[in-house]
Tab-separated table of C-alpha atoms in Angstrom:
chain	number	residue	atom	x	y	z
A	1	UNK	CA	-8.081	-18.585	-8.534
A	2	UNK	CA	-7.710	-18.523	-12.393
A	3	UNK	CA	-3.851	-18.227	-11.932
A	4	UNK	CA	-1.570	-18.172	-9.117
A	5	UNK	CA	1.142	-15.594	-8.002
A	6	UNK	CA	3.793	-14.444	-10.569
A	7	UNK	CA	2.226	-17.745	-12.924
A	8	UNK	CA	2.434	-14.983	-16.069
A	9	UNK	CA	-0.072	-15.552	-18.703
A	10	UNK	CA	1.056	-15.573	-22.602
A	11	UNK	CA	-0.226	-13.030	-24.459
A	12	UNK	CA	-0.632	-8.520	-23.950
A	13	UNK	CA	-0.062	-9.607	-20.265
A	14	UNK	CA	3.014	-11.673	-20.684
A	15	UNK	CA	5.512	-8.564	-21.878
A	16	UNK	CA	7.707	-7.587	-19.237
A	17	UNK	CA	7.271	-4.233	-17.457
A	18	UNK	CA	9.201	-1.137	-17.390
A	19	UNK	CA	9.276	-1.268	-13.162
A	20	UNK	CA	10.816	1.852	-11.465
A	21	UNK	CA	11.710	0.601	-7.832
A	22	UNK	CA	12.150	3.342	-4.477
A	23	UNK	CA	14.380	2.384	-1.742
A	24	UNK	CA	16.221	4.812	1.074
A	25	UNK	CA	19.380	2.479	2.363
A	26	UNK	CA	18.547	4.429	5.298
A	27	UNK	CA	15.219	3.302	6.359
A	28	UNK	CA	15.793	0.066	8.084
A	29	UNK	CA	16.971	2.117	10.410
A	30	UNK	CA	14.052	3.720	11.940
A	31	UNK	CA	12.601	2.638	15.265
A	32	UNK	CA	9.380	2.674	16.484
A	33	UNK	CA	10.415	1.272	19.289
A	34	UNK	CA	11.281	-2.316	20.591
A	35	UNK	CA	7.864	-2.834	21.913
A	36	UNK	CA	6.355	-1.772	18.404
A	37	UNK	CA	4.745	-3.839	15.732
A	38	UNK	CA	5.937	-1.995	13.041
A	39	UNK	CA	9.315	-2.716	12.089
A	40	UNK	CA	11.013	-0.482	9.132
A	41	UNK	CA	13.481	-2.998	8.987
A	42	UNK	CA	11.201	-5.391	6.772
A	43	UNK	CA	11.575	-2.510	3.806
A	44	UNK	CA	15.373	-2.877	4.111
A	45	UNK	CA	15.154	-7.131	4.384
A	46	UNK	CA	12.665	-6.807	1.197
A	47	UNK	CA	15.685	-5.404	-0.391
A	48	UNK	CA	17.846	-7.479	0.458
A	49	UNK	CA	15.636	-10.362	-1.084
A	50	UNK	CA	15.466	-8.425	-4.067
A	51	UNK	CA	18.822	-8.334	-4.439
A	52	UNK	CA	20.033	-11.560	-3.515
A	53	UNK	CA	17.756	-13.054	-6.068
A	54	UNK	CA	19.091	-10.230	-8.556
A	55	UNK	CA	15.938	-8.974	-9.258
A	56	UNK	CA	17.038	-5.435	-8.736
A	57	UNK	CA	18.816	-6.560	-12.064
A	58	UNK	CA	15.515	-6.025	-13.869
A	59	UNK	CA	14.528	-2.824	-12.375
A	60	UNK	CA	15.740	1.164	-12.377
A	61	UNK	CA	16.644	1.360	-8.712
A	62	UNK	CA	16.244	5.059	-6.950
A	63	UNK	CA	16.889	6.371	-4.422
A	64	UNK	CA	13.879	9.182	-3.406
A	65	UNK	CA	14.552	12.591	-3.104
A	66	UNK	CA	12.830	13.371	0.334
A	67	UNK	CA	9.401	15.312	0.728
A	68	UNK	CA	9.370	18.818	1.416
A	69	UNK	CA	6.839	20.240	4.116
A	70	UNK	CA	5.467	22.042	1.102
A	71	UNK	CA	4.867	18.425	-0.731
A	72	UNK	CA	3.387	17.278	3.157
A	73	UNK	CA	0.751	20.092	3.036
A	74	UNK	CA	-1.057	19.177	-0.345
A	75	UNK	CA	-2.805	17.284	2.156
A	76	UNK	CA	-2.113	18.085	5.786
A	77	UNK	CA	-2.328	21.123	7.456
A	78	UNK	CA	0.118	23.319	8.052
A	79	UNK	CA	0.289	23.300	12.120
A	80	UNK	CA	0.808	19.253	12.044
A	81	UNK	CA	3.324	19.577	9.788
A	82	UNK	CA	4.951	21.842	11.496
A	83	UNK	CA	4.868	20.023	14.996
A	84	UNK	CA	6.247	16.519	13.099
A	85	UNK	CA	9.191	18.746	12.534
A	86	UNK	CA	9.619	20.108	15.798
A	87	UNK	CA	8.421	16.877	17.575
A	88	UNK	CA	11.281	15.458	19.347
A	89	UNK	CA	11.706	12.185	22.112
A	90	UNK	CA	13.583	15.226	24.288
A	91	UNK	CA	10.746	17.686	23.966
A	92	UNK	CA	7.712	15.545	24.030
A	93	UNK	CA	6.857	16.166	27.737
A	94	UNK	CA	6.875	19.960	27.244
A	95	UNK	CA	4.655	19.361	24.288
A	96	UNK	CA	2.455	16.641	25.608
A	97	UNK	CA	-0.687	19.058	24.980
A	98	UNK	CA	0.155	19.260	20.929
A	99	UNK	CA	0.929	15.519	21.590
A	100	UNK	CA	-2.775	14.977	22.151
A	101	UNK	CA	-4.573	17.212	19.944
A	102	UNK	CA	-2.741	15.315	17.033
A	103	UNK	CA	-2.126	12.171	18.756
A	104	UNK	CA	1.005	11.724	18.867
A	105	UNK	CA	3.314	9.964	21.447
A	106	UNK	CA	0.745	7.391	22.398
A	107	UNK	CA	1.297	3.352	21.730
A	108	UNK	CA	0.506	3.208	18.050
A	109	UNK	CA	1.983	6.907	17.170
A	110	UNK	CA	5.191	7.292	19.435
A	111	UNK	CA	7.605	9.698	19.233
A	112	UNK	CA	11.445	7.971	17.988
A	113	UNK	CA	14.561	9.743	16.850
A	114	UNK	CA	14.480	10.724	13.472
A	115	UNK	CA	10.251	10.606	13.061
A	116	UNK	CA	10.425	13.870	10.527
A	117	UNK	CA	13.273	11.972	8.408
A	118	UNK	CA	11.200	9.033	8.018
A	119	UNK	CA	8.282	10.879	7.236
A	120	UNK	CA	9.704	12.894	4.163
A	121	UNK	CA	11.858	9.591	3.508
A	122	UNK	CA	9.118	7.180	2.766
A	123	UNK	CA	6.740	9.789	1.207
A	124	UNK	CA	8.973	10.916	-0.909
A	125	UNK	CA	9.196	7.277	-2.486
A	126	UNK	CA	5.791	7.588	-2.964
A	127	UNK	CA	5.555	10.924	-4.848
A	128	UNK	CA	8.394	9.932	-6.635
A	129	UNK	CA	6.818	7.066	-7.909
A	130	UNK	CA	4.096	9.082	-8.759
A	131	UNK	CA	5.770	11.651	-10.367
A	132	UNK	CA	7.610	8.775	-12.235
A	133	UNK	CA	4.213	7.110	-13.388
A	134	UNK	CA	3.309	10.697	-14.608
A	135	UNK	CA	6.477	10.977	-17.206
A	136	UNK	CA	5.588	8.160	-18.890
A	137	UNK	CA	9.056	6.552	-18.174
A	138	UNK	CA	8.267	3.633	-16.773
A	139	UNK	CA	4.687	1.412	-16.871
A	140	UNK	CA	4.877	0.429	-12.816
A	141	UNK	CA	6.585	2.034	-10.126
A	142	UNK	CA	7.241	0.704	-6.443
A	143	UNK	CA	7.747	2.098	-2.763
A	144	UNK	CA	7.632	-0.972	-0.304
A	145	UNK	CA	7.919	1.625	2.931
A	146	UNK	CA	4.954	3.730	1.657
A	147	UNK	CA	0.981	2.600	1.966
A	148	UNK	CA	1.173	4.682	5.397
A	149	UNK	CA	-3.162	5.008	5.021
A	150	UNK	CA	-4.487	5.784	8.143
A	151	UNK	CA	-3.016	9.330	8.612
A	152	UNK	CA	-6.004	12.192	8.365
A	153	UNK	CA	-5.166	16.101	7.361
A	154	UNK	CA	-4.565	16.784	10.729
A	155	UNK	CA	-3.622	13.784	13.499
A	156	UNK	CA	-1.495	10.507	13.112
A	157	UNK	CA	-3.424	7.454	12.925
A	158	UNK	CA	-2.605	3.748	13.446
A	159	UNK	CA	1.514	3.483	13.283
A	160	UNK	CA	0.819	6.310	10.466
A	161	UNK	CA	2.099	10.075	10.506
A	162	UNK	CA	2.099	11.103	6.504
A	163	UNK	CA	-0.477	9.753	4.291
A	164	UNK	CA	1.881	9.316	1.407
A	165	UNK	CA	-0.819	7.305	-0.427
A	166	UNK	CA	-3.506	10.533	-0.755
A	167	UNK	CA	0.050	12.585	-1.491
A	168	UNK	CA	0.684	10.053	-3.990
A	169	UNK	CA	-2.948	9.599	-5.909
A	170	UNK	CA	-2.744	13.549	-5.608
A	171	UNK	CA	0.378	13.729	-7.662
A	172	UNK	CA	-1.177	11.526	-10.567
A	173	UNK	CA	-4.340	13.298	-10.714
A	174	UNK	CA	-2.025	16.120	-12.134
A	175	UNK	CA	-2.048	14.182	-15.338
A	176	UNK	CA	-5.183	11.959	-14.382
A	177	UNK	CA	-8.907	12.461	-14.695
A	178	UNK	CA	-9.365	9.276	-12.576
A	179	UNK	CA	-7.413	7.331	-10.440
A	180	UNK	CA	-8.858	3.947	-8.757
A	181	UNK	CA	-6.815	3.026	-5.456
A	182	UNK	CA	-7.188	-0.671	-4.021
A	183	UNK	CA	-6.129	-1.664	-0.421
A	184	UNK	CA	-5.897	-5.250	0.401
A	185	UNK	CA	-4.869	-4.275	4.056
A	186	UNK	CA	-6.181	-5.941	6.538
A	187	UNK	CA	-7.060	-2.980	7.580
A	188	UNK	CA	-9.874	-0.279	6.348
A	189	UNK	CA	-7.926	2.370	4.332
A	190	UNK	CA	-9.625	4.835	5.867
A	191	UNK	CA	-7.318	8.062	5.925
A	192	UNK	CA	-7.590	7.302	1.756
A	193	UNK	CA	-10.917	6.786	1.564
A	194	UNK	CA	-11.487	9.953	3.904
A	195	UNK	CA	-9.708	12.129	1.864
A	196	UNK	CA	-11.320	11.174	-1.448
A	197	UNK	CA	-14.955	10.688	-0.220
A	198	UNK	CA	-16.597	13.744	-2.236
A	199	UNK	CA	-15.084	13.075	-5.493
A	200	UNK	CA	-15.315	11.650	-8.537
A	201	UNK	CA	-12.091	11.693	-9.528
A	202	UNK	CA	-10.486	8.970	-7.058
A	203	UNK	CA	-12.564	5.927	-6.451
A	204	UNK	CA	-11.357	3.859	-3.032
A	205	UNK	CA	-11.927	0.074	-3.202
A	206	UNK	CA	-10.914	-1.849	0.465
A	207	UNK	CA	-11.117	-5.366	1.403
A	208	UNK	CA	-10.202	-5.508	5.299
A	209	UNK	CA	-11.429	-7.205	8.060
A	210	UNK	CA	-14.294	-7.102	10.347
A	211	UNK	CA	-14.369	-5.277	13.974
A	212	UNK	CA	-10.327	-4.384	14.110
A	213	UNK	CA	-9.356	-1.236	13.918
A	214	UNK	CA	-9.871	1.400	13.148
A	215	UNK	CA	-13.329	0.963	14.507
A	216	UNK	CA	-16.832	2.478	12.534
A	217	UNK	CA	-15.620	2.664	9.018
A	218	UNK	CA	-15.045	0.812	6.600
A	219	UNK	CA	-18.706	-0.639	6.163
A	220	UNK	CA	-20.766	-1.839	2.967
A	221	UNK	CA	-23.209	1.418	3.020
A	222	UNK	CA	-19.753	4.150	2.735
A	223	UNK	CA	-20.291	4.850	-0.713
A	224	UNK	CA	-18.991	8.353	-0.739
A	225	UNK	CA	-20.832	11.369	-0.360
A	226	UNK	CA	-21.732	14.498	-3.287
A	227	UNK	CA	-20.117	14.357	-6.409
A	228	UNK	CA	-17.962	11.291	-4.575
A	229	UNK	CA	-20.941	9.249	-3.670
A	230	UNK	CA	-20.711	5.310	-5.274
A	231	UNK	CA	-16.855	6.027	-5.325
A	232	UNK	CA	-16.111	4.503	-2.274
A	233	UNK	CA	-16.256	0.535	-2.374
A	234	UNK	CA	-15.804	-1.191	1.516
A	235	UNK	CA	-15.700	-5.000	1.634
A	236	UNK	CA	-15.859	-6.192	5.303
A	237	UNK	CA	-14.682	-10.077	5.523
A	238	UNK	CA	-14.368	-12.491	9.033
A	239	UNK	CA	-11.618	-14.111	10.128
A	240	UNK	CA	-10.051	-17.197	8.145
A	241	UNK	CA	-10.677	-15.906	4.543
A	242	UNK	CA	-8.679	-17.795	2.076
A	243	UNK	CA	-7.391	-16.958	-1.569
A	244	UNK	CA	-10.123	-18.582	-3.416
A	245	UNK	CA	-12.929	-16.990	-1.190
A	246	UNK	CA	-10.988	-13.893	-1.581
A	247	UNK	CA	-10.495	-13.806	-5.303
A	248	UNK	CA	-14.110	-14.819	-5.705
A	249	UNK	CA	-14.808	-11.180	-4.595
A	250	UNK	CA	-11.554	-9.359	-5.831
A	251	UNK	CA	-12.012	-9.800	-8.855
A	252	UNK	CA	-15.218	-9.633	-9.844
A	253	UNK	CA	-15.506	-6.228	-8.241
A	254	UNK	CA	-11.985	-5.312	-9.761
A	255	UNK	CA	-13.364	-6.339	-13.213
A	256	UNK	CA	-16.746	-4.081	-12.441
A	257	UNK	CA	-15.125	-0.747	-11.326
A	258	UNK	CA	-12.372	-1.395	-14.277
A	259	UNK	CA	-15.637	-1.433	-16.934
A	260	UNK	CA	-17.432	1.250	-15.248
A	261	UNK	CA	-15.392	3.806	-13.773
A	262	UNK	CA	-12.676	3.351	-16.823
A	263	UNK	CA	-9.281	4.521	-14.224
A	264	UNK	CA	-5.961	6.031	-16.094
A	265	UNK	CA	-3.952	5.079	-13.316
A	266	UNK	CA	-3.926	2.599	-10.450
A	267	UNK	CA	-2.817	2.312	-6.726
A	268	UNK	CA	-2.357	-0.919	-5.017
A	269	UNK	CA	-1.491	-0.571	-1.451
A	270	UNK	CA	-0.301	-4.480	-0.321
A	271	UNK	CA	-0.525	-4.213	3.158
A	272	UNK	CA	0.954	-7.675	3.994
A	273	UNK	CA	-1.135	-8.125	7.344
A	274	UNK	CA	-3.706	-9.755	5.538
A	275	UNK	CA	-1.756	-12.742	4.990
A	276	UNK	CA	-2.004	-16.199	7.403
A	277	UNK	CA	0.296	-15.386	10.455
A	278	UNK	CA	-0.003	-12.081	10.967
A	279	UNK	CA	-0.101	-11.232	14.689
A	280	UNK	CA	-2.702	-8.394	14.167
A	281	UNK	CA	-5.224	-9.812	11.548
A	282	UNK	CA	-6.560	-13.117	11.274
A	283	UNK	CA	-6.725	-13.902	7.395
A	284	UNK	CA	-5.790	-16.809	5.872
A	285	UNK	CA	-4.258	-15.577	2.428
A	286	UNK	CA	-0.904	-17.269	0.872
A	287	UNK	CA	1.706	-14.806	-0.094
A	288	UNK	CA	0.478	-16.446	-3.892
A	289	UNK	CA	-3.004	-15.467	-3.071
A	290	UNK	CA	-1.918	-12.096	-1.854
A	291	UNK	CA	0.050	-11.238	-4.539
A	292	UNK	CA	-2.684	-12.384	-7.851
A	293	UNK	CA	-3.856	-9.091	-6.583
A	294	UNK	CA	-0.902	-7.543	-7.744
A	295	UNK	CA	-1.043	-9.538	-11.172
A	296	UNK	CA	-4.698	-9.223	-11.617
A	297	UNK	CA	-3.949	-5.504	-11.492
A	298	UNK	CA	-0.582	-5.523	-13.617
A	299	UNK	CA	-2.836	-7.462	-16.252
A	300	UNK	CA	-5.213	-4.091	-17.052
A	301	UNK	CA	-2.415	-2.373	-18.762
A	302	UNK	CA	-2.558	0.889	-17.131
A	303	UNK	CA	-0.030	2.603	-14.897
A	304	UNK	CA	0.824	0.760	-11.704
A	305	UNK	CA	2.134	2.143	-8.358
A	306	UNK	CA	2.651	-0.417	-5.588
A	307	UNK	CA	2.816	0.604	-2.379
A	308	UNK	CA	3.432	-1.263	1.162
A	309	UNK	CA	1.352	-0.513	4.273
A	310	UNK	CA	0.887	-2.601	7.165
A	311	UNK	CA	2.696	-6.250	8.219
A	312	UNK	CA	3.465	-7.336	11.232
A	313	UNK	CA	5.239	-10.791	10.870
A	314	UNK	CA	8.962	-9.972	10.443
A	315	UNK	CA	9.068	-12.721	8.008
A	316	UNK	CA	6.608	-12.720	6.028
A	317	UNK	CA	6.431	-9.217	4.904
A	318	UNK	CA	9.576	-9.433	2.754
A	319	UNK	CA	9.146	-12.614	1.199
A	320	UNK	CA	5.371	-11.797	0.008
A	321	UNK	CA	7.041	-7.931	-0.810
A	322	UNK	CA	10.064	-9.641	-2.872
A	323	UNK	CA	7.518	-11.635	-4.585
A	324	UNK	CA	5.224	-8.947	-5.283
A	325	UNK	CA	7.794	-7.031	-6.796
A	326	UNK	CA	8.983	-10.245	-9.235
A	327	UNK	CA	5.080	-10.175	-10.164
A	328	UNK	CA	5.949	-6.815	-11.059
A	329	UNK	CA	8.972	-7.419	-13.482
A	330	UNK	CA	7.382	-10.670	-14.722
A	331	UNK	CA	10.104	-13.173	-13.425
A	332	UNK	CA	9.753	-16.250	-11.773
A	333	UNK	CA	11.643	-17.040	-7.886
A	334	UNK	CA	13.047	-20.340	-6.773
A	335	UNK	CA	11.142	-21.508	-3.360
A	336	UNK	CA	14.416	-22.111	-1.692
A	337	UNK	CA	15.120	-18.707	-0.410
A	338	UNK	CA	19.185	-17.535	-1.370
A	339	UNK	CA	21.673	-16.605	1.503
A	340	UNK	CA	20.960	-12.951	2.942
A	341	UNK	CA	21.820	-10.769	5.591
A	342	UNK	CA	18.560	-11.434	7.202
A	343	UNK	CA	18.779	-15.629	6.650
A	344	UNK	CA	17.886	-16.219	10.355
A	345	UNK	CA	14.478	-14.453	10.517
A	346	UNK	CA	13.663	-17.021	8.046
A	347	UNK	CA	13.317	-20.090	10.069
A	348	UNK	CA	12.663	-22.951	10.159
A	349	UNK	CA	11.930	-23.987	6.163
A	350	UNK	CA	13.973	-21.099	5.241
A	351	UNK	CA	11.481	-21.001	2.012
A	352	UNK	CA	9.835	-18.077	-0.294
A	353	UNK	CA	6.266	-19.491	0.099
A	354	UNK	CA	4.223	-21.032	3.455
A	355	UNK	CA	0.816	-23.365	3.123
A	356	UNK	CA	-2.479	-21.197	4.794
A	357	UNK	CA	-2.704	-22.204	8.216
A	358	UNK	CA	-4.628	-25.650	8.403
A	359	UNK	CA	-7.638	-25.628	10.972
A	360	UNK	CA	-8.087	-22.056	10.890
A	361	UNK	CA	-12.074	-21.552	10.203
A	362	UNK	CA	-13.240	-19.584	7.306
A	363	UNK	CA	-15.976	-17.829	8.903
A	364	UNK	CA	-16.886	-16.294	5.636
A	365	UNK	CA	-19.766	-18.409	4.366
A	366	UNK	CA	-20.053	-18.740	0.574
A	367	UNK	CA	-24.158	-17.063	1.500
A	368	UNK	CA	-22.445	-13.958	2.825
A	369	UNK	CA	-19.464	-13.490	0.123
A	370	UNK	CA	-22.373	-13.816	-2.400
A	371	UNK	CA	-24.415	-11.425	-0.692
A	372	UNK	CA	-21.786	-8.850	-0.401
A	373	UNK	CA	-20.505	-9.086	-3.884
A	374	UNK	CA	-23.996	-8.804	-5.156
A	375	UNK	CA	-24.625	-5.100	-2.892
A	376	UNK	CA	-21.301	-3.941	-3.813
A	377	UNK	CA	-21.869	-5.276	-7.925
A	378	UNK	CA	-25.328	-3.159	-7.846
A	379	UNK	CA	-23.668	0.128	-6.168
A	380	UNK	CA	-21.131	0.068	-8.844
A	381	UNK	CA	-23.384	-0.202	-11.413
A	382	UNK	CA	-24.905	2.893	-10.155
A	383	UNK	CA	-22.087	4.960	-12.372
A	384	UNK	CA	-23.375	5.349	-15.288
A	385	UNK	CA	-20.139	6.542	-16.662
A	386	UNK	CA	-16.792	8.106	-15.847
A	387	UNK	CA	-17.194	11.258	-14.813
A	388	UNK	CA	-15.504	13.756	-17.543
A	389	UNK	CA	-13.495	16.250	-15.915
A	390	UNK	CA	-12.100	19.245	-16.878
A	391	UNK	CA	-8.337	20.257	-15.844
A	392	UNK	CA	-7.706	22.938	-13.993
A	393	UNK	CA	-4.586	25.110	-13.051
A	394	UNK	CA	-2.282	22.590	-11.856
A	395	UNK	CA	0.525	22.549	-8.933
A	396	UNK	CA	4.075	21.654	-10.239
A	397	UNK	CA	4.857	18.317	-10.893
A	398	UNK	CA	6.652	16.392	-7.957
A	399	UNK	CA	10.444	15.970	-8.541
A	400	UNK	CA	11.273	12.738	-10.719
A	401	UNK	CA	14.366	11.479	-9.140
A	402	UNK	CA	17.489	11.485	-11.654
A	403	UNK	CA	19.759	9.557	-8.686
A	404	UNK	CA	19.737	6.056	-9.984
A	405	UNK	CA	21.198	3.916	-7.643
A	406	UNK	CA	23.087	1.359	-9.549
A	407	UNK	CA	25.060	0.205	-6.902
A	408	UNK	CA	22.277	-0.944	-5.322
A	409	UNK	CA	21.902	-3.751	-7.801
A	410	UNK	CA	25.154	-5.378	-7.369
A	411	UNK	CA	25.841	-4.004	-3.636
A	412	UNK	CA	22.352	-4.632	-1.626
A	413	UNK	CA	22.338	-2.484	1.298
A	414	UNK	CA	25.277	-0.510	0.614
């Protein structure tokens, strides 16, 4: 990699950041359930992080104002938002028919006390930050508990019930002729790409893995369909991938969609299962190599929103998070990680950073990374130029939150 993590260079990139930060003190404590990969709790241990190493100092801290089912149905429909609200653990057998048709209440989508709440909770952050982003007020703009990207119009999809992402890229196009969204998942972001796929006015770039799920999408030849088609970008990578093998695609392809599609705002969603550990993906990525994404993005200038997504090491998820978000600001953190509320989860070195797991093969040869890059390169190319689009009517802006939460930065959770 040309530089590593939060290693700032001199120069237009080396100013610091106006960095508008999203956080519900609330949303630890959803549940999915004690079976359930996905924890909430890693958004509230992020925060602690952030606070214990004071970077909250260097940030406007909010707390979102919550979605309204009207803000839900700029993308879903109607009748699934109207069953999340109604959708209950006491009601669920009476409804196991709805349950089905928008699958709900089955191992990756269960029903938990207070689902509705932590829908309009976390996408709320989102829009927020979008709606943030649009003002002008601040140059990047974070929501660790959003990047939710596998939810469709209509059904929950992998641990996801509100696509806050789509919500989110909807709210900038408002004020955007283009936005570009990235999703280093380890996943396909395909409720994103699904939403977006026959326009020009959102380009979807995803690096995820091969032959997890969600299964038949996510391949080289999705380009996006009608006035969409070359706007959707799918790199599929094997098991093992490391940051140098990664960044020798990232960024090239980055650079490419930068010159060619020219974006006025970006997305990153930093799904942290891509990194070495994680108990669903098998990636070999450093929190540092994980997180140049997030400073080779930060380095273009343009409006920034971060976004969180999937993780399933307890963790790792808020060290690489905490770190992404000093990328952010431009600070540097000390390896040895500070006392916290969470100190325990972070045996045995008790450290910001880990080494990539040694052994693990990198089944991605340097024949097939070339050959990708070079099919993905030409399809790109294929723009001739950024579309030119002509406003229309426009929806209200998305409330821009005027509860700063300045106790948050010398309080933590409270």
């Amino acid at each position: 990699m040309e530089t590593g993590g939060n290693s700032l260079p001199s120069g237009a990139d080396g100013k610091k950041r106006k960095v508008s930060y999203y956080y519900d003190p609330l949303i630890g404590n959803y549940h999915y359930g004690s079976d359930h990969s996905m924890k909430p709790l890693r958004v509230a241990m992020t925060h602690d992080l952030l606070h214990k190493y004071r970077v909250l100092n260097d940030m406007q801290v909010f707390k979102p104002t919550k979605a309204t089912s009207d803000d839900l149905c700029q993308f879903h429909s109607d009748e699934y938002i109207r069953f999340l609200k109604r959708i209950t653990p006491d009601n669920a057998r009476e409804l196991a028919g709805l349950c089905k048709i928008y699958n709900i209440n089955t191992n990756d989508c269960p029903v938990f006390d207070g689902l509705y709440d932590y829908c309009i909770s976390y996408t709320g952050g989102s829009l927020s930050a979008a709606a943030r982003l649009n003002e002008g007020s601040s140059d990047i703009a974070i929501n660790w508990s959003g990047g939710l990207h596998h939810a469709k119009c209509s059904t929950a999809s992998g641990f996801c019930y509100v696509n806050d992402a789509v919500l989110a890229i909807t709210e900038l196009l408002k004020h955007r002729q283009r936005v570009l969204y990235v999703d280093i998942d380890v996943h396909h972001g395909d409720g994103v790409e699904e939403a977006f796929y026959q326009t020009d006015r959102v380009m979807t770039v995803s690096f995820h893995q091969r032959k997890i799920f969600p299964y038949n999408t996510g391949f080289i030849n999705h380009i996006g369909s009608d006035q969409g088609k070359y706007h959707a970008v799918n790199v599929r990578l094997d098991e093992g991938i490391t940051d140098d093998t990664y960044h020798s695609l990232f960024k090239p392809i980055i650079s490419k969609v930068m010159e060619v599609y020219r974006p006025e705002a970006l997305v990153l969603q930093c799904g942290a299962d891509s990194l070495a550990r994680d108990p669903l993906g098998s990636f070999n990525l450093t929190i540092k190599g994980h997180a140049e994404c997030v400073n080779f993005l930060r380095s273009f200038n343009l409006p920034l929103l971060l976004l969180g997504g999937g993780g399933y090491c307890i963790r790792n998820v808020p060290r690489c998070w905490a770190y992404e978000t000093a990328v952010a600001v431009g600070v540097e953190l000390q390896n040895d990680l500070p006392s916290n509320e969470f100190y325990a989860y972070f045996g045995p070195h008790y450290t910001l950073h880990d080494p990539p797991i040694k052994g693990l093969e990198n089944r991605n040869s340097t024949r097939s990374l070339e050959k990708i890059k070079t099919r993905v390169l030409d399809n790109i190319s294929k723009l001739e130029h950024a579309p030119s689009v002509q406003f229309q009517e426009r929806p209200p802006d998305a409330s821009v939150d005027v509860q700063l939460l300045t106790q948050l930065r010398t309080s933590g959770l409270d």
